[in-house]
Every structure is written in C-alpha cells, then in structure tokens.
Coordinates of C-alpha atoms in Angstrom, one line a residue:
Chain A
X1 CA 102.7 109.3 134.9
X2 CA 104.2 109.5 138.3
X3 CA 106.9 106.8 138.5
X4 CA 107.2 107.2 142.3
X5 CA 103.6 106.2 142.6
X6 CA 104.3 103.0 140.7
X7 CA 106.7 102.0 143.5
X8 CA 105.0 103.4 146.6
X9 CA 101.3 103.4 145.5
X10 CA 98.9 106.4 145.8
X11 CA 99.4 108.9 148.6
X12 CA 97.0 108.5 151.5
X13 CA 93.5 109.8 150.6
X14 CA 94.3 109.9 146.9
X15 CA 92.7 107.5 144.4
X16 CA 95.2 105.5 142.4
X17 CA 95.7 106.3 138.8
X18 CA 94.1 103.2 137.1
X19 CA 97.0 102.9 134.7
X20 CA 99.5 102.9 137.6
X21 CA 97.3 100.5 139.5
X22 CA 97.4 98.1 136.6
X23 CA 101.2 98.4 136.3
X24 CA 101.5 97.8 140.1
X25 CA 99.3 94.7 139.9
X26 CA 101.4 93.3 137.1
X27 CA 104.6 94.1 139.1
X28 CA 103.3 92.0 142.0
X29 CA 103.1 89.0 139.6
X30 CA 106.5 90.0 138.1
X31 CA 108.0 90.0 141.6
X32 CA 107.2 86.3 142.1
X33 CA 108.3 85.7 138.5
X34 CA 111.7 87.3 139.3
X35 CA 112.0 85.2 142.4
X36 CA 111.6 82.1 140.2
X37 CA 114.2 83.4 137.8
X38 CA 116.7 84.2 140.6
X39 CA 116.3 80.7 142.1
X40 CA 116.7 79.1 138.7
X41 CA 119.8 81.1 137.9
X42 CA 121.3 80.4 141.3
X43 CA 120.7 76.7 141.0
X44 CA 122.0 76.6 137.4
X45 CA 125.3 78.1 138.7
X46 CA 125.4 75.8 141.8
X47 CA 124.5 72.6 140.0
X48 CA 125.5 71.7 136.4
X49 CA 122.6 69.2 136.3
X50 CA 119.9 71.8 137.1
X51 CA 119.7 73.4 133.7
X52 CA 119.6 70.1 131.7
X53 CA 116.5 69.5 129.6
X54 CA 115.6 66.3 131.5
X55 CA 115.8 68.1 134.8
X56 CA 113.8 71.1 133.7
X57 CA 111.2 68.7 132.3
X58 CA 111.2 66.9 135.7
X59 CA 110.7 70.2 137.5
X60 CA 107.8 71.1 135.2
X61 CA 106.2 67.7 135.9
X62 CA 106.5 68.2 139.6
X63 CA 105.2 71.7 139.6
X64 CA 102.3 70.8 137.3
X65 CA 100.5 68.7 139.8
X66 CA 100.9 71.3 142.6
X67 CA 100.0 74.1 140.2
X68 CA 96.6 72.5 139.4
X69 CA 95.6 72.0 143.1
X70 CA 97.0 75.4 143.9
X71 CA 94.6 77.0 141.3
X72 CA 91.7 75.1 142.9
X73 CA 92.8 76.3 146.4
X74 CA 93.1 79.9 145.1
X75 CA 89.5 79.8 143.9
X76 CA 88.4 78.8 147.4
X77 CA 90.7 81.3 149.1
X78 CA 89.2 84.1 146.9
X79 CA 85.9 83.4 148.6
X80 CA 87.7 83.8 152.0
X81 CA 87.5 80.0 152.5
X82 CA 90.1 77.3 152.6
X83 CA 90.2 73.7 151.4
X84 CA 92.3 71.5 153.6
X85 CA 91.0 68.3 152.1
X86 CA 92.8 68.6 148.8
X87 CA 95.6 66.1 149.6
X88 CA 93.1 63.4 150.7
X89 CA 90.9 64.0 147.7
X90 CA 94.0 63.5 145.4
X91 CA 94.7 60.2 147.2
X92 CA 91.0 59.1 147.0
X93 CA 90.7 59.9 143.3
X94 CA 93.9 58.0 142.6
X95 CA 92.4 55.0 144.3
X96 CA 89.0 55.3 142.6
X97 CA 90.4 55.5 139.1
X98 CA 92.9 52.6 139.8
X99 CA 90.1 50.4 141.2
X100 CA 87.9 51.0 138.3
X101 CA 90.6 50.4 135.7
X102 CA 91.5 47.2 137.6
X103 CA 87.9 46.1 137.3
X104 CA 88.1 46.5 133.6
X105 CA 86.1 49.7 133.1
X106 CA 87.2 51.8 130.1
X107 CA 89.7 54.6 130.8
X108 CA 87.2 57.3 129.8
X109 CA 84.5 55.9 132.1
X110 CA 86.9 55.6 135.0
X111 CA 88.1 59.2 134.6
X112 CA 84.5 60.6 134.4
X113 CA 83.4 58.7 137.5
X114 CA 86.4 59.8 139.4
X115 CA 85.8 63.4 138.4
X116 CA 82.2 63.1 139.4
X117 CA 83.2 61.7 142.8
X118 CA 85.4 64.8 143.2
X119 CA 82.5 67.1 142.4
X120 CA 80.5 65.2 145.0
X121 CA 83.2 65.6 147.6
X122 CA 83.3 69.4 147.0
X123 CA 79.5 69.6 147.1
X124 CA 79.5 67.9 150.6
X125 CA 82.1 70.4 151.8
X126 CA 80.1 73.3 150.4
X127 CA 76.9 71.9 151.9
X128 CA 78.4 71.8 155.4
X129 CA 79.8 75.3 155.0
X130 CA 76.7 77.0 153.6
X131 CA 73.8 75.0 155.1
X132 CA 75.5 73.6 158.2
X133 CA 77.2 77.0 158.9
X134 CA 80.5 75.2 159.7
X135 CA 83.7 77.1 159.3
X136 CA 85.5 76.1 156.1
X137 CA 88.6 75.2 158.1
X138 CA 86.7 72.7 160.2
X139 CA 84.6 71.3 157.4
X140 CA 87.5 70.6 155.1
X141 CA 89.8 69.5 158.0
X142 CA 87.1 66.8 158.6
X143 CA 87.2 66.1 154.9
X144 CA 91.0 65.6 155.1
X145 CA 90.7 62.7 157.5
X146 CA 87.4 61.4 156.2
X147 CA 88.4 61.0 152.5
X148 CA 91.8 59.6 153.6
X149 CA 89.8 57.0 155.6
X150 CA 87.5 56.3 152.7
X151 CA 90.5 55.7 150.4
X152 CA 92.0 53.3 153.0
X153 CA 88.7 51.4 153.2
X154 CA 88.4 51.2 149.4
X155 CA 91.9 49.8 149.0
X156 CA 92.4 47.9 152.2
X157 CA 95.4 50.2 152.7
X158 CA 97.1 48.5 149.8
X159 CA 98.4 50.1 146.6
X160 CA 96.4 49.3 143.5
X161 CA 98.7 48.7 140.5
X162 CA 98.5 46.9 137.2
X163 CA 97.1 49.9 135.3
X164 CA 96.7 49.9 131.5
X165 CA 99.6 51.1 129.5
X166 CA 97.5 53.7 127.6
X167 CA 96.5 55.2 130.9
X168 CA 100.1 55.5 132.1
X169 CA 101.4 56.8 128.8
X170 CA 99.7 60.2 128.9
X171 CA 101.4 61.5 132.1
X172 CA 104.8 60.5 130.9
X173 CA 104.5 61.9 127.4
X174 CA 105.1 65.3 126.0
X175 CA 104.1 67.5 123.0
X176 CA 106.7 69.8 121.4
X177 CA 109.0 69.1 124.3
X178 CA 106.6 70.3 126.9
X179 CA 105.3 67.5 129.3
X180 CA 101.7 66.6 129.0
X181 CA 101.2 67.4 132.7
X182 CA 102.2 71.0 132.0
X183 CA 99.7 71.1 129.1
X184 CA 97.1 70.1 131.7
X185 CA 98.1 73.1 133.8
X186 CA 97.5 75.3 130.7
X187 CA 94.2 73.5 130.2
X188 CA 93.2 74.4 133.7
X189 CA 94.6 78.0 133.7
X190 CA 92.7 79.1 130.6
X191 CA 89.1 78.4 131.8
X192 CA 90.0 79.5 135.3
X193 CA 91.3 82.8 134.1
X194 CA 88.2 83.3 132.0
X195 CA 85.9 82.4 134.9
X196 CA 87.7 84.7 137.4
X197 CA 88.2 87.7 135.1
X198 CA 85.5 87.6 132.5
X199 CA 82.3 86.0 133.9
X200 CA 79.6 86.9 136.4
X201 CA 80.5 83.9 138.5
X202 CA 84.1 85.2 138.8
X203 CA 82.9 88.6 139.9
X204 CA 80.7 86.9 142.5
X205 CA 83.6 84.8 143.8
X206 CA 85.6 88.0 144.5
X207 CA 82.5 89.8 145.9
X208 CA 81.8 86.9 148.4
X209 CA 85.4 87.0 149.5
X210 CA 85.4 90.8 149.8
X211 CA 82.1 91.3 151.7
X212 CA 79.9 88.3 152.0
X213 CA 77.0 90.0 153.7
X214 CA 77.2 92.9 151.3
X215 CA 77.1 90.5 148.4
X216 CA 74.0 88.8 149.9
X217 CA 72.3 92.2 150.2
X218 CA 73.0 92.8 146.5
X219 CA 71.3 89.5 145.5
X220 CA 74.6 87.7 144.8
X221 CA 73.8 83.9 144.9
X222 CA 76.3 83.4 147.7
X223 CA 75.5 79.7 148.4
X224 CA 75.7 78.8 144.7
X225 CA 79.0 80.7 144.4
X226 CA 80.5 78.8 147.4
X227 CA 79.3 75.5 146.1
X228 CA 81.1 76.3 142.8
X229 CA 84.4 77.2 144.6
X230 CA 84.6 73.9 146.7
X231 CA 83.4 71.7 143.8
X232 CA 85.9 73.2 141.5
X233 CA 88.7 72.7 144.0
X234 CA 87.8 69.1 144.6
X235 CA 87.4 68.5 140.8
X236 CA 90.9 69.8 140.2
X237 CA 92.2 67.6 143.1
X238 CA 90.5 64.6 141.5
X239 CA 92.1 65.4 138.1
X240 CA 95.5 65.6 139.9
X241 CA 94.7 62.3 141.6
X242 CA 94.1 60.7 138.2
X243 CA 97.4 62.2 136.9
X244 CA 99.3 61.0 139.9
X245 CA 97.9 57.5 139.5
X246 CA 99.0 57.5 135.9
X247 CA 102.4 58.9 136.7
X248 CA 103.2 56.5 139.5
X249 CA 101.3 53.6 137.9
X250 CA 99.3 53.0 141.1
X251 CA 96.5 54.3 143.2
X252 CA 97.2 54.6 146.9
X253 CA 95.5 56.5 149.7
X254 CA 98.8 58.3 150.6
X255 CA 99.1 59.9 147.1
X256 CA 98.8 63.6 147.7
X257 CA 99.6 63.3 151.4
X258 CA 100.0 66.8 152.9
X259 CA 99.6 68.4 149.4
X260 CA 96.9 70.7 150.8
X261 CA 99.7 72.5 152.5
X262 CA 101.6 72.8 149.2
X263 CA 98.5 74.1 147.6
X264 CA 98.0 76.8 150.3
X265 CA 101.7 77.6 150.2
X266 CA 101.8 77.9 146.4
X267 CA 98.8 80.1 146.4
X268 CA 100.0 82.4 149.1
X269 CA 103.5 82.7 147.7
X270 CA 101.8 83.6 144.4
X271 CA 100.1 86.6 146.1
X272 CA 96.7 85.1 147.1
X273 CA 95.3 86.6 150.3
X274 CA 94.2 84.2 153.0
X275 CA 91.5 86.9 153.9
X276 CA 89.8 86.6 150.5
X277 CA 89.1 88.5 147.3
X278 CA 92.8 88.7 146.2
X279 CA 94.3 86.2 143.9
X280 CA 94.6 85.1 140.3
X281 CA 95.6 82.2 138.1
X282 CA 99.3 83.0 137.4
X283 CA 100.4 83.5 141.1
X284 CA 99.7 79.9 142.3
X285 CA 101.4 78.4 139.2
X286 CA 104.5 80.5 139.9
X287 CA 104.3 79.6 143.6
X288 CA 104.1 75.9 142.8
X289 CA 107.1 76.4 140.5
X290 CA 109.1 77.9 143.3
X291 CA 108.3 75.1 145.7
X292 CA 109.1 72.3 143.2
X293 CA 112.3 74.1 142.2
X294 CA 113.4 74.3 145.8
X295 CA 112.7 70.5 146.2
X296 CA 114.5 69.7 143.0
X297 CA 117.5 72.0 143.7
X298 CA 117.8 70.7 147.3
X299 CA 118.0 67.2 145.9
X300 CA 120.6 68.1 143.4
X301 CA 122.7 69.9 146.0
X302 CA 122.4 66.9 148.4
X303 CA 120.5 69.0 151.0
X304 CA 118.9 66.8 153.7
X305 CA 115.2 66.5 153.0
X306 CA 114.4 68.0 156.4
X307 CA 116.1 71.2 155.2
X308 CA 113.8 71.4 152.2
X309 CA 110.8 71.6 154.5
X310 CA 112.5 74.3 156.7
X311 CA 113.4 76.3 153.6
X312 CA 109.9 76.1 152.3
X313 CA 108.6 77.4 155.6
X314 CA 111.0 80.2 155.6
X315 CA 110.1 81.3 152.1
X316 CA 106.3 81.2 152.9
X317 CA 106.9 83.4 156.0
X318 CA 109.2 85.8 154.1
X319 CA 106.9 86.2 151.1
X320 CA 103.8 86.8 153.2
X321 CA 105.8 89.1 155.6
X322 CA 107.0 91.3 152.7
X323 CA 103.5 91.4 151.2
X324 CA 102.0 92.5 154.5
X325 CA 104.8 95.0 155.0
X326 CA 104.0 96.5 151.5
X327 CA 100.3 96.7 152.4
X328 CA 101.0 98.4 155.7
X329 CA 103.3 100.9 154.0
X330 CA 100.6 101.6 151.4
Chain B
X1 CA 48.8 109.9 143.5
X2 CA 48.1 106.2 143.8
X3 CA 49.4 104.1 146.6
X4 CA 52.5 102.2 145.7
X5 CA 53.5 100.4 149.0
X6 CA 51.3 99.3 151.8
X7 CA 52.5 97.4 154.8
X8 CA 49.8 96.0 157.1
X9 CA 50.2 94.3 160.4
X10 CA 53.9 93.5 159.9
X11 CA 55.5 91.6 162.7
X12 CA 59.2 90.5 162.7
X13 CA 60.9 88.7 165.5
X14 CA 64.4 87.3 165.9
X15 CA 64.0 84.6 168.6
X16 CA 62.6 86.3 171.7
X17 CA 63.3 89.8 170.3
X18 CA 60.3 91.6 168.7
X19 CA 61.9 93.9 166.1
X20 CA 58.6 95.0 164.4
X21 CA 55.2 95.0 166.1
X22 CA 52.0 95.5 164.2
X23 CA 53.6 97.9 161.8
X24 CA 51.4 99.6 159.2
X25 CA 52.3 102.2 156.7
X26 CA 51.4 103.2 153.2
X27 CA 53.5 105.2 150.7
X28 CA 52.2 106.9 147.5
X29 CA 53.9 107.4 144.1
X30 CA 56.5 110.1 144.2
X31 CA 56.1 110.6 148.0
X32 CA 59.1 111.1 150.2
X33 CA 58.6 109.5 153.6
X34 CA 61.1 110.1 156.4
X35 CA 61.5 107.2 158.8
X36 CA 63.0 108.2 162.2
X37 CA 63.8 106.4 165.4
X38 CA 66.5 105.7 168.0
X39 CA 69.0 102.9 167.5
X40 CA 67.2 99.6 167.8
X41 CA 63.8 101.1 166.9
X42 CA 63.5 98.7 164.0
X43 CA 64.1 101.0 161.0
X44 CA 66.7 98.9 159.3
X45 CA 64.7 95.7 160.0
X46 CA 61.7 97.3 158.3
X47 CA 63.8 98.3 155.3
X48 CA 65.2 94.8 155.0
X49 CA 61.7 93.3 155.2
X50 CA 60.6 95.5 152.3
X51 CA 63.9 94.8 150.4
X52 CA 63.5 91.1 150.6
X53 CA 66.4 90.5 153.0
X54 CA 64.1 89.3 155.7
X55 CA 60.7 87.6 155.5
X56 CA 58.2 89.1 157.9
X57 CA 57.1 86.8 160.7
X58 CA 53.5 87.8 159.8
X59 CA 51.7 90.5 158.0
X60 CA 51.0 91.6 154.5
X61 CA 53.1 93.6 151.9
X62 CA 51.1 95.1 149.0
X63 CA 53.2 96.6 146.2
X64 CA 51.7 98.4 143.3
X65 CA 48.3 96.9 144.1
X66 CA 49.4 93.3 144.4
X67 CA 50.1 91.2 147.6
X68 CA 53.7 90.2 147.3
X69 CA 56.2 87.9 149.1
X70 CA 59.9 88.9 148.6
X71 CA 62.0 85.8 149.3
X72 CA 65.2 87.5 148.4
X73 CA 66.6 90.9 147.3
X74 CA 66.3 90.0 143.7
X75 CA 62.5 89.5 144.0
X76 CA 62.2 93.0 145.4
X77 CA 64.5 94.5 142.8
X78 CA 62.6 92.9 139.9
X79 CA 59.4 94.4 141.3
X80 CA 61.0 97.9 141.3
X81 CA 62.4 98.3 144.7
X82 CA 66.0 99.7 144.9
X83 CA 68.0 100.0 148.2
X84 CA 70.9 102.1 149.5
X85 CA 72.0 100.2 152.7
X86 CA 73.4 101.9 155.7
X87 CA 76.8 100.1 155.5
X88 CA 76.5 100.6 151.7
X89 CA 77.1 96.8 151.1
X90 CA 80.2 97.6 148.9
X91 CA 82.9 95.1 148.0
X92 CA 86.2 96.9 148.6
X93 CA 88.2 94.7 146.3
X94 CA 86.0 95.2 143.3
X95 CA 86.1 98.3 141.0
X96 CA 83.4 100.9 141.2
X97 CA 81.8 99.5 137.9
X98 CA 81.7 96.0 139.2
X99 CA 80.1 97.2 142.5
X100 CA 77.5 99.2 140.6
X101 CA 76.6 96.3 138.4
X102 CA 77.0 93.6 141.1
X103 CA 74.5 90.7 140.3
X104 CA 73.3 92.7 137.3
X105 CA 76.4 92.4 135.3
X106 CA 76.2 93.2 131.6
X107 CA 77.3 90.3 129.3
X108 CA 78.4 89.8 125.8
X109 CA 78.4 86.5 123.8
X110 CA 76.0 85.1 126.4
X111 CA 78.4 84.6 129.3
X112 CA 81.4 87.0 129.1
X113 CA 81.3 90.2 131.1
X114 CA 81.0 93.3 129.0
X115 CA 83.6 95.4 130.9
X116 CA 83.5 98.3 128.4
X117 CA 79.7 98.7 128.6
X118 CA 79.7 98.5 132.4
X119 CA 82.5 101.0 132.7
X120 CA 80.7 103.4 130.3
X121 CA 77.4 102.9 132.0
X122 CA 79.0 103.5 135.4
X123 CA 80.8 106.7 134.2
X124 CA 77.5 108.1 132.9
X125 CA 75.7 107.5 136.2
X126 CA 78.6 108.8 138.3
X127 CA 78.7 112.0 136.1
X128 CA 75.0 112.5 136.8
X129 CA 75.8 112.2 140.5
X130 CA 78.6 114.7 140.2
X131 CA 81.0 112.1 141.7
X132 CA 84.7 112.1 141.1
X133 CA 84.8 108.3 141.4
X134 CA 86.1 106.5 138.3
X135 CA 84.6 103.2 137.1
X136 CA 88.0 101.5 137.0
X137 CA 89.0 102.5 140.6
X138 CA 88.9 100.0 143.4
X139 CA 86.4 100.9 146.1
X140 CA 89.1 100.3 148.8
X141 CA 90.8 103.5 147.8
X142 CA 87.7 105.7 147.8
X143 CA 86.5 108.4 150.1
X144 CA 83.2 108.2 152.0
X145 CA 81.4 110.4 149.5
X146 CA 82.6 108.4 146.6
X147 CA 81.5 105.2 148.2
X148 CA 78.1 106.7 148.9
X149 CA 77.9 107.7 145.2
X150 CA 78.6 104.1 144.2
X151 CA 75.9 102.8 146.4
X152 CA 73.4 105.3 145.1
X153 CA 74.5 104.7 141.5
X154 CA 73.2 101.1 141.9
X155 CA 69.7 102.5 142.1
X156 CA 70.0 104.0 138.7
X157 CA 70.4 100.8 136.8
X158 CA 66.7 100.0 136.7
X159 CA 63.5 102.1 136.6
X160 CA 62.5 101.8 140.3
X161 CA 59.1 102.6 141.7
X162 CA 60.5 103.2 145.2
X163 CA 64.0 103.7 146.5
X164 CA 64.7 102.8 150.2
X165 CA 67.6 104.8 151.6
X166 CA 69.2 103.9 155.0
X167 CA 71.2 106.9 156.4
X168 CA 72.4 108.1 153.0
X169 CA 73.9 111.3 154.4
X170 CA 75.6 109.7 157.5
X171 CA 79.0 109.1 156.1
X172 CA 79.5 111.9 153.6
X173 CA 81.1 115.3 153.9
X174 CA 79.0 118.4 154.7
X175 CA 79.4 119.6 151.1
X176 CA 78.0 116.4 149.7
X177 CA 74.8 116.4 151.7
X178 CA 73.0 118.8 149.4
X179 CA 74.0 116.7 146.4
X180 CA 72.3 113.7 147.9
X181 CA 69.2 115.6 149.0
X182 CA 69.0 117.0 145.5
X183 CA 69.2 113.5 144.1
X184 CA 66.3 112.5 146.4
X185 CA 64.2 115.4 145.1
X186 CA 65.0 114.4 141.5
X187 CA 63.7 111.0 142.2
X188 CA 60.4 112.6 143.4
X189 CA 60.2 114.6 140.1
X190 CA 60.4 111.3 138.3
X191 CA 57.4 110.1 140.4
X192 CA 59.6 107.6 142.3
X193 CA 58.8 107.2 145.9
X194 CA 61.5 107.4 148.6
X195 CA 61.6 105.9 152.1
X196 CA 64.4 107.8 153.8
X197 CA 65.8 106.6 157.1
X198 CA 67.9 109.2 158.8
X199 CA 69.0 110.5 162.2
X200 CA 69.6 113.9 160.7
X201 CA 66.5 116.0 161.5
X202 CA 67.5 118.8 159.1
X203 CA 67.6 116.4 156.1
X204 CA 64.3 114.9 157.0
X205 CA 62.7 118.3 157.4
X206 CA 64.1 119.5 154.1
X207 CA 63.0 116.8 151.7
X208 CA 60.3 114.7 153.2
X209 CA 56.5 115.0 152.7
X210 CA 55.6 112.8 155.6
X211 CA 57.4 111.6 158.7
X212 CA 57.0 108.3 160.4
X213 CA 58.6 107.7 163.8
X214 CA 59.4 104.3 165.3
X215 CA 60.1 103.3 168.8
X216 CA 60.9 99.8 170.0
X217 CA 59.5 98.2 166.9
X218 CA 56.2 100.2 166.9
X219 CA 55.0 103.1 164.9
X220 CA 54.4 106.1 167.2
X221 CA 53.9 108.8 164.7
X222 CA 52.8 109.2 161.1
X223 CA 52.2 112.8 160.1
X224 CA 52.7 115.3 157.3
X225 CA 55.9 117.2 157.7
X226 CA 54.0 120.5 158.0
X227 CA 52.3 119.2 161.1
X228 CA 55.5 118.2 162.8
X229 CA 57.9 120.2 164.9
X230 CA 61.6 119.3 165.6
X231 CA 60.8 119.3 169.3
X232 CA 57.9 116.9 168.9
X233 CA 59.9 114.6 166.7
X234 CA 62.8 114.6 169.2
X235 CA 60.4 113.8 172.0
X236 CA 58.8 110.9 170.0
X237 CA 62.2 109.5 169.2
X238 CA 63.5 109.6 172.8
X239 CA 60.2 108.5 174.3
X240 CA 59.5 111.7 176.1
X241 CA 56.3 111.9 174.0
X242 CA 54.6 108.5 173.8
X243 CA 52.7 109.0 170.5
X244 CA 51.3 111.6 168.1

C-alpha cells in the first residue's frame, strides 16, 4: 500500500486503489472529528466549566437539535438541492403540536399530526421543484416565509404554553447519562445511514445529485426520489419542532428561526457538497457539534454573541476553502 | 430473420422544431443497422423515441410484432431494448458497480442492496469486455475507455432483443475501437439486433449490414452496406446528394 497516496490521492490518470480510497474517505470524517476534539480540548483548558458533566450534557442537547435538521438538509443537498425552509418548519411544527396539546388531544395524536403536516410541507416543496420546475432555492425560500407566516397566523404571534408535563419530560430526561435528545439523533442516524448506504433509494439520491439527466435516462424515478428528500427533511424539521416545544415548554413561530443556516453550515462543515452527490450521516452530526460547541464555549468565555456569529462564518469559509483546495490539488 | 422493430410514420417535434419527419425503418433480428447523419439530423432523438425517453408526436412503434408505447426508459428496457447513450449517462460519484446496476439494483432481505452480488456481477461483465475498470472504483477517476465499458456493461444485465448505441466509439482510444466493434459483432452472433449511431464511417462500414442516413429529421437513404460507397454516404450526410 502506498502511504503517499493516502495523503495525496491517486496520481493524475490513475485509478485510486479501492482500499486507499476507503481510508481517505474515513480520514475526511476523521478530520472533522479531530477538529471537534481540538476545540473541546482547547475549551477545556480555557474554561474549567466546559468539561463538567452538566455542560457536556448541555452541549449534547444543543447539538442534537441541529444534528437532526442537518441530517435532513444533507439528504436534500445530496440530490443537489437545498432546503431553506427548515427553520420555519421547526417553528410551525412547535406551534401545531402546542396548539393540539392545548386543545386536549393526546400526545401521540398531536405528534403524529405534526409529523404528517411536516411530510405535507415537504411534498409541497417537492411538487414545486419537480412539477413546477422551480429552483429548490426559490421554492424553499418561499417556504421559509410562508410557513413562518402560517405559524404566526395559527398562534396570533403569541407563544403557546401550558403543555402537559409528560410531553415536556422527555426532552429533559436522559438514559444511562445520555440526554434523550441525543438518543433521538441516534434514532435518526441509523435509518438514514441504512437508507443512504444500503438501499436502492439511497443509491438513487446520490445518482440524482451526481447526474440528474443521466439518472433519468437510466430509468431512475427522479421525481419520486426528490419527493422523498424534501419530505424527509421536513419530517425531521417537524420532529425537531416537537422536541423544541417540549424543551422550551412552548410553541412559538420564532422557534428554529434561522436554523436553516445552521443546518446548511453543519452539513457543509461535515463534508457535504453543495453541488450534490457527496455527503453522509456522520459529517452533519460532527458539524452541528462544532457549531454548538463554539456557541457554548463563547458563552463560557464571555465572548460577545456577535463574535459567535463571526466565528461561525469564519469556520464555514475555512472548512469549505480547505476542502476545495484539497479537491483542486487532487 | 424476423422483423424485431418497425417504426412507421414517426414524427417528433419540440415546439416549432421538427426533429423527426415521417420516419420509417424496420430492423430484423440479429441485424446491425448503422444510422448516420450530420449534427442535428435527428439521430439521437430517434434513439430516445425508441428508448422511451421521448414519446413520438405521432406514428407507430411495433416491437416484436406488437404495437407498443414506451412511456419511460423502464418500459423499453422491460421489453428488451438496451441503450448506450452518447454522453454515457454515468453518475461520476457512484462506483462502477452502482452505475452498472443503476435502477436495477440487486437486493437481499427484500430491501437492502446486495453490494457483494453487484460487485461480483460487474466484475464478470467487465472481464468479458476486457476492461481494467474495477467495480469498487468511482467513475470520476476513470478513463474514457473505462467509462465506455461501464455504459456498455449495463446492456449485459438483461437479455436484450436490440441494443441501441449512440456513438460508442467516439470517446475511446484507438486501441479500444476494435474491442467495441467485436462486442457489437458478438451481439449479432447472439441474434441481438444493433442500431449503431456513429460519425465514424470506417466503423459503420466494418460492422453494419445496412446503413440508414438521416438529414434534417428525414430518412434520405436506407440501403444494404454492399450497395453503399463512402463517397455516396458522405454526399448524403452533407446534402450534396439529396437521396438514394
């Protein structure tokens, strides 16, 4: 095995050794993992509170919500699309579940109806993109404002509180020391991993993102595949909306405000390509962990909140720049 | 040899553009028909009509004795029509095996991809094609010849009655042209018909039984190869000779 090839990739014109290609792929994920480790070690040294169990649990809770929507965003990005409506769908879902619980519907019914509404939102986006031939950016940008408006209309721009204790308890609980919210991330990661890597649908998602017209010529059901991607993304956003409502004890339209950007940032930091066909399940979770760690660390170190946003922007640019530099070199 | 494909009075228009005009052709079992014409003559449109990518505006397609309507490529495939597209229709980010089995993936336990079976099947087909491409390799890192082999390998997954090939020798090295022509002759030996679109006159003259020439959406020549000369074909393609 040529160790130089592991670092630099195959020489021009040569086909990569499959074993080396596999190692390189894992190294890409490891790179983000090491970045997380470096940030955690640095913050542990800089702040004695960072490494405490309560703070780590807090970081895990924060990153869990972004991880789930980032996984949904990744599925869409793999098809060479984008879902800018995620934040508004989170807010809308938190309002729907809160309204239903306030009206006395059982928790299970409220959750199922909220998830179904999320699937409906995704189907509308996919319909506009596949049948209306609208660019995903435009369709989901319209979704961003539309669903925020719908949530404001449903709630009269007021927060909906007074949620049942059983509903709130889940998001605050933990099992074997791991927050329930993080178990939710694992619950989303496993099926998504199987779908992306071991099913026909997953193969079609990558094929559509890689060469949509080529996929069509090869009888790939492109429309059905795109419907799945947007419905899955909106479903995960709805689940996060339910979890946010449970965690904050209220449904409000501004829940999830600008989280679509966190989802894109987490996904891109985790190695997903904005041009489609590149991405997986672990990257967005690591990306979300980096972003929530930066927020947490900045708070502990008394950084002004404005600097957190600037720092996040710098990291996104740096990660994507080095990724592109690596590809250009290859 | 019985007739396998018969196109009669096929018209295809895209808005005001008439891509196919009153096109008629029939192809017999195991026959290799060369389809020539200048850019924009309608060759690829014709191929896509037969392959189920486009519905004809009007006209009739008869395949193996039955009138058929192919609403999508899958309909055509199920009937026994395999295609090698000019741009190869490959997904660069997928492995060779996943490209070969695209939309015909092998499964285990009902829904999981059977990677091992697909890799083994791909390796077998690629070996038959004398290709150095490996099933696990991403197409993005492959040479033109290896890509062409992947596209051709797709036609080996079923037992086709006809294979439509759009410029299969255009993007390969000189050394690989004979391999592809040999593959076309092997298809004929298995009684599989081939519709070969090519700009390369030597390839057409070497393997085809019959040559059809198109110009501006119309058929201007349909003759046995032995009745054609390269000069006449060139004249028909350029329009110097109106019809033959």
